[in-house]
PDB file of C-alpha atoms in Angstrom:
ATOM      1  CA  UNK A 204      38.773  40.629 -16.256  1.00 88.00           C
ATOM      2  CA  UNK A 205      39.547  40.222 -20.336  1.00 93.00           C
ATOM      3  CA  UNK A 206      39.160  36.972 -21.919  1.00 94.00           C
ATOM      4  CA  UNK A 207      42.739  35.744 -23.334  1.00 95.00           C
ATOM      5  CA  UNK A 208      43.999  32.936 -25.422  1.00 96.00           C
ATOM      6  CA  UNK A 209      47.194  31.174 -25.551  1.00 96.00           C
ATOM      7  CA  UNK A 210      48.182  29.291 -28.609  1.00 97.00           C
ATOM      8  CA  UNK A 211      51.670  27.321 -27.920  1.00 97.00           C
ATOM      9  CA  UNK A 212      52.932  25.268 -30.430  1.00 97.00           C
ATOM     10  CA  UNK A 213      55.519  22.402 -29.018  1.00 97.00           C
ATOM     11  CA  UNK A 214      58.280  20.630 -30.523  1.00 96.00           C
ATOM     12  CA  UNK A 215      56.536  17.521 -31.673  1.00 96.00           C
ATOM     13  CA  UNK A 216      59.397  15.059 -30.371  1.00 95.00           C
ATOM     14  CA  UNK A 217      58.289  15.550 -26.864  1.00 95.00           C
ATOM     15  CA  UNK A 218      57.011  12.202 -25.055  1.00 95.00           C
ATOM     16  CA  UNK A 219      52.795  12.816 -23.102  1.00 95.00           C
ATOM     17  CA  UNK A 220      54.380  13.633 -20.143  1.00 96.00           C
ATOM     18  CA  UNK A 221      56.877  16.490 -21.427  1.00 96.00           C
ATOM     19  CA  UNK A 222      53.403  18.016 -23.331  1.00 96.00           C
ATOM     20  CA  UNK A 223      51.585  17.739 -19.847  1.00 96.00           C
ATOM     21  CA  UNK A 224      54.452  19.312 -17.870  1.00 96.00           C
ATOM     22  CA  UNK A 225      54.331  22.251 -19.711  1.00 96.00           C
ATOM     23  CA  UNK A 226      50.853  22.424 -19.460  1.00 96.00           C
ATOM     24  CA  UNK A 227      51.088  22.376 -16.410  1.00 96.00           C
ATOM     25  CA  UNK A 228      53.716  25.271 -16.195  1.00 96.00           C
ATOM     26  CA  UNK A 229      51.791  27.672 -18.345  1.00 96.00           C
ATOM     27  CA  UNK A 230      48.698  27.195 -16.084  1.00 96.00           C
ATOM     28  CA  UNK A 231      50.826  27.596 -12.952  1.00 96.00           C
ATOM     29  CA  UNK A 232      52.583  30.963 -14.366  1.00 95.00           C
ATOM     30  CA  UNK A 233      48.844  32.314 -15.559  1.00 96.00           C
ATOM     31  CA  UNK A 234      48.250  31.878 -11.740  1.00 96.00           C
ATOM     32  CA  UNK A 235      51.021  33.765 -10.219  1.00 94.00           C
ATOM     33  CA  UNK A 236      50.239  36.778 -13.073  1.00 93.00           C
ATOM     34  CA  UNK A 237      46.947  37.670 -10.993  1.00 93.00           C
ATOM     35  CA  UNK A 238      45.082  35.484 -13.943  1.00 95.00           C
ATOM     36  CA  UNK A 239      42.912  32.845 -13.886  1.00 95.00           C
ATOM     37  CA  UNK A 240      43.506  29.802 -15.883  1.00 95.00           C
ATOM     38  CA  UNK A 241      40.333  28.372 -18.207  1.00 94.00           C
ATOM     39  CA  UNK A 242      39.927  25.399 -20.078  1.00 95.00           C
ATOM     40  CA  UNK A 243      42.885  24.021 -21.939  1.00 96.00           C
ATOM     41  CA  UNK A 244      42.461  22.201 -26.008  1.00 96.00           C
ATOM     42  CA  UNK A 245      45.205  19.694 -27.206  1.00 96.00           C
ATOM     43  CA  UNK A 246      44.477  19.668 -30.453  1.00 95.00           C
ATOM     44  CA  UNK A 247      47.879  17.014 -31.140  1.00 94.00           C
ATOM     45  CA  UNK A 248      49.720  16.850 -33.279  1.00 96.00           C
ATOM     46  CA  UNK A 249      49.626  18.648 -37.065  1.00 96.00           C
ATOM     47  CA  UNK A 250      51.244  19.921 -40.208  1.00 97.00           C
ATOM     48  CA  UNK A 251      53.189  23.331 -40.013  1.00 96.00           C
ATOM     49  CA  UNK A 252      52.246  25.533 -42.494  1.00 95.00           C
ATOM     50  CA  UNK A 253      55.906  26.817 -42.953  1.00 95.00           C
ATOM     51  CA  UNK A 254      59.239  24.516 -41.418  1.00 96.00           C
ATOM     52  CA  UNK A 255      59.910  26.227 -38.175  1.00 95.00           C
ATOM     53  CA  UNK A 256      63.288  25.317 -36.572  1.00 93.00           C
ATOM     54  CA  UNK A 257      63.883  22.611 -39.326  1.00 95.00           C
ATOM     55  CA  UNK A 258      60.233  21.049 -37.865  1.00 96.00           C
ATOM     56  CA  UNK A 259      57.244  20.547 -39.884  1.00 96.00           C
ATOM     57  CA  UNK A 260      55.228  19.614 -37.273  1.00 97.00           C
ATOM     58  CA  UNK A 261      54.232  20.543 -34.091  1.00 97.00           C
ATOM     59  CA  UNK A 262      52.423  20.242 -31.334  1.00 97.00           C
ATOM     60  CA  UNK A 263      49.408  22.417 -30.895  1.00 97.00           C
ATOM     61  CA  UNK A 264      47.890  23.692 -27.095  1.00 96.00           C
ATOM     62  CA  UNK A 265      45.139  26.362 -26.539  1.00 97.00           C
ATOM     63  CA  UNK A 266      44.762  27.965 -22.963  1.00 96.00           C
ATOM     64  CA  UNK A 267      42.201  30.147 -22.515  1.00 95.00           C
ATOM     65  CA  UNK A 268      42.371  32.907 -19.764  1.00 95.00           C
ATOM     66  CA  UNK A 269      40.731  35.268 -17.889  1.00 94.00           C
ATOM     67  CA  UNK A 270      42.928  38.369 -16.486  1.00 93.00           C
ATOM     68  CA  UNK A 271      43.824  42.123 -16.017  1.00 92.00           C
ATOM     69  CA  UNK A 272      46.234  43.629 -19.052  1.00 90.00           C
ATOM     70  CA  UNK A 273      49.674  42.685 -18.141  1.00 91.00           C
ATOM     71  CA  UNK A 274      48.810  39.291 -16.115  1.00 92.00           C
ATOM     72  CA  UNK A 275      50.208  36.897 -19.188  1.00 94.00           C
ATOM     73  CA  UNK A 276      53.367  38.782 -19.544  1.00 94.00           C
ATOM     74  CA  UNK A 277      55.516  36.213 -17.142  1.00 93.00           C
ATOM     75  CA  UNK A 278      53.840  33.396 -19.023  1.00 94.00           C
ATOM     76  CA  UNK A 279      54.511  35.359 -22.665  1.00 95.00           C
ATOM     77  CA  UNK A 280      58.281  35.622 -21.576  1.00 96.00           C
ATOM     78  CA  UNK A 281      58.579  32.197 -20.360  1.00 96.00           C
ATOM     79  CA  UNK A 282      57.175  30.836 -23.265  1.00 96.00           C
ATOM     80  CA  UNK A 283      59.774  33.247 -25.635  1.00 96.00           C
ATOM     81  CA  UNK A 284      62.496  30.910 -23.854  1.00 96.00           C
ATOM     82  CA  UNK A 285      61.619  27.873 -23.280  1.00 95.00           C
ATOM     83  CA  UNK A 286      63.250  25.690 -25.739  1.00 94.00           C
ATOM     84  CA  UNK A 287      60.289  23.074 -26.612  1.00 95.00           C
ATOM     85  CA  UNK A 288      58.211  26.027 -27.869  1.00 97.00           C
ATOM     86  CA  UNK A 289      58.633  26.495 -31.246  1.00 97.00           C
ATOM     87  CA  UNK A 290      55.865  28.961 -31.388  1.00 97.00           C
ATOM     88  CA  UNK A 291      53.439  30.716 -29.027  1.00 97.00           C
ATOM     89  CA  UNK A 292      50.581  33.911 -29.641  1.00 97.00           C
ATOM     90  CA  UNK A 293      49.189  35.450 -26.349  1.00 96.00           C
ATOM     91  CA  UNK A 294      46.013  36.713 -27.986  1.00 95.00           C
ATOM     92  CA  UNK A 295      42.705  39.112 -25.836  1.00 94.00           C
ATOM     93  CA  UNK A 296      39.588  38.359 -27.470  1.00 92.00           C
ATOM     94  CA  UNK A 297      37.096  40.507 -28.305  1.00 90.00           C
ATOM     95  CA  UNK A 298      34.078  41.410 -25.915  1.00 76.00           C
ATOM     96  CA  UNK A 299      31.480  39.927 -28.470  1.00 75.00           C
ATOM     97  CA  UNK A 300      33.366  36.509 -29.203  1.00 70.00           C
ATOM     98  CA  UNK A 301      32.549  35.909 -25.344  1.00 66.00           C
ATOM     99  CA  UNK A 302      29.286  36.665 -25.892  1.00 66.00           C
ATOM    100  CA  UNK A 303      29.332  39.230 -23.363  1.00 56.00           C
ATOM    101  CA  UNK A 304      27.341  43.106 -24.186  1.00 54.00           C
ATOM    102  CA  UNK A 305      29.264  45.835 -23.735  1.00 53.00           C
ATOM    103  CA  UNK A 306      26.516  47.866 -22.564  1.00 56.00           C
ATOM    104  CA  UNK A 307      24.064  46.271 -19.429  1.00 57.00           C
ATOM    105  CA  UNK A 308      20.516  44.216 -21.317  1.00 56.00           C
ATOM    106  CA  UNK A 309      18.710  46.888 -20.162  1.00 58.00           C
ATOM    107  CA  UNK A 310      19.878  49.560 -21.699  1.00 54.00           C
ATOM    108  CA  UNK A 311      20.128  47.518 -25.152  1.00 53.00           C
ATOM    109  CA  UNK A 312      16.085  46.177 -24.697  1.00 56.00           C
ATOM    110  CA  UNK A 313      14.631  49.799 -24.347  1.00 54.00           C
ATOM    111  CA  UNK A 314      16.234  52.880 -25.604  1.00 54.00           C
ATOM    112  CA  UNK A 315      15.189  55.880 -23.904  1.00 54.00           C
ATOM    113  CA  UNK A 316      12.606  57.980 -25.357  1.00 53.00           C
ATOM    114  CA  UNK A 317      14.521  61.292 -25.541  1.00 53.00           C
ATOM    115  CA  UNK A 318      17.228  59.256 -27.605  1.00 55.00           C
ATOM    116  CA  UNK A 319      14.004  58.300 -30.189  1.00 52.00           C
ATOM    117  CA  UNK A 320      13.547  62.132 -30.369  1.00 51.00           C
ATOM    118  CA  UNK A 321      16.887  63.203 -30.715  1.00 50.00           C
ATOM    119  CA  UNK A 322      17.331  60.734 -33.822  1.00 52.00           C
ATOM    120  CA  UNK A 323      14.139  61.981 -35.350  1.00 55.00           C
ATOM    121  CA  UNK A 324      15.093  65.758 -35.343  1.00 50.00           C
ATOM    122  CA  UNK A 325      19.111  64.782 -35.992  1.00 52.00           C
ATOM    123  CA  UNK A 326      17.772  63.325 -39.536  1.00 53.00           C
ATOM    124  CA  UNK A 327      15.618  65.840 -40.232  1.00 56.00           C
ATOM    125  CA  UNK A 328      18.287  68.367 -39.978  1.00 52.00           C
ATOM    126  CA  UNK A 329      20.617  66.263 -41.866  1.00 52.00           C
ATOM    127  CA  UNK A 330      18.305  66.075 -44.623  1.00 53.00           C
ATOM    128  CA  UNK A 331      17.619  70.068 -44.800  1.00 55.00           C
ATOM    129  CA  UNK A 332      21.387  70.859 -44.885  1.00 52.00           C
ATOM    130  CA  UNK A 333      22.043  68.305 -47.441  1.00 51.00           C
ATOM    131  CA  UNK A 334      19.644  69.867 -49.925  1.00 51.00           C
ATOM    132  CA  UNK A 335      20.340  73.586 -48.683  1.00 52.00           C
ATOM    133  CA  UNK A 336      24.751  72.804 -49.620  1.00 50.00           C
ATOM    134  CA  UNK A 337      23.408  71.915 -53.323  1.00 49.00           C
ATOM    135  CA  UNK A 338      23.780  75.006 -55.730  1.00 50.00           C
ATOM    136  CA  UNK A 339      20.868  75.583 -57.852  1.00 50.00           C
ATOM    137  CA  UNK A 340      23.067  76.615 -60.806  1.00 47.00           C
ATOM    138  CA  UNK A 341      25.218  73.635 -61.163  1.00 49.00           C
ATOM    139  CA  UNK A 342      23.072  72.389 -64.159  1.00 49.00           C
ATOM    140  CA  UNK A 343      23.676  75.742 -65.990  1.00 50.00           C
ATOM    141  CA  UNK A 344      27.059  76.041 -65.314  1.00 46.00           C
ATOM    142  CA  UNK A 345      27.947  72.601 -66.516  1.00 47.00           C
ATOM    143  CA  UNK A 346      26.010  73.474 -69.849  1.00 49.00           C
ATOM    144  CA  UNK A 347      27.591  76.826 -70.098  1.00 49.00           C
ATOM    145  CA  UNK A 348      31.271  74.833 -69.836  1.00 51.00           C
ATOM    146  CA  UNK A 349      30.262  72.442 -72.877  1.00 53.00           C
ATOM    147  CA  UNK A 350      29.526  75.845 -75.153  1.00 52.00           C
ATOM    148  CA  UNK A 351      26.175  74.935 -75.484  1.00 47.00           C
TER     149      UNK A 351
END
């Protein structure tokens, strides 16, 4: 299950009960995608950055979500035409904003030993090849080239 976020902006006209009706909507159709509906942030009322729709404000909601790729699309589409929505963003955040490794503790607390090894001869080699590719007469040719 990915971690999602839905940012709806509403048109800021609409009376509490409109606001909590379409919360209530967006919740229901994260439900009936397979997803499961997380905490939800009314952050009210604010200033659009840009008039949208001759608005300039709106009405700001963030759902979080937890689902499967393709689980917000009924809720992105319903969003795209309802008419109170002025804006939305269906957004999947990142692994590490959750907090969550992407590889199991154990494997990040002790690295094996034959990895240790394998980085210690990988440098090694690195450094040989860089200083074996460097021509010896690059200094004389570059003086040659000036006429000196």
């Amino acid at each position: 299950m990915r971690p999602y976020e839905v940012m709806i902006i509403l048109d800021p006209a609409l009376e509490d009960a409109a606001v909590q009706a379409q919360v209530d909507r967006s919740t229901e159709l994260i439900r009936s995608g397979g997803a499961e509906p997380g905490r939800v942030d009314r952050w009210g009322k604010r200033r659009l950055a840009y008039e949208i729709d001759h608005h300039r404000e709106g009405t700001y909601l963030l759902v979080e979500a937890r689902g499967e790729p393709g689980s917000l699309d009924v809720l992105d589409r319903a969003l795209h035409l309802a008419d109170e929505v002025l804006r939305h963003k269906v957004v999947r955040l990142p692994d590490h904003a959750t907090k969550r490794p992407s590889r199991p503790p154990a494997e990040i607390a002790a690295p094996a030993a034959s990895d240790t090894a394998t980085a210690e001869v990988a440098s090694d080699t690195a450094a040989d090849a860089a200083s074996a590719t460097v021509p010896e007469t690059v200094g004389e040719s570059a003086t040659s080239a000036n006429g000196a």
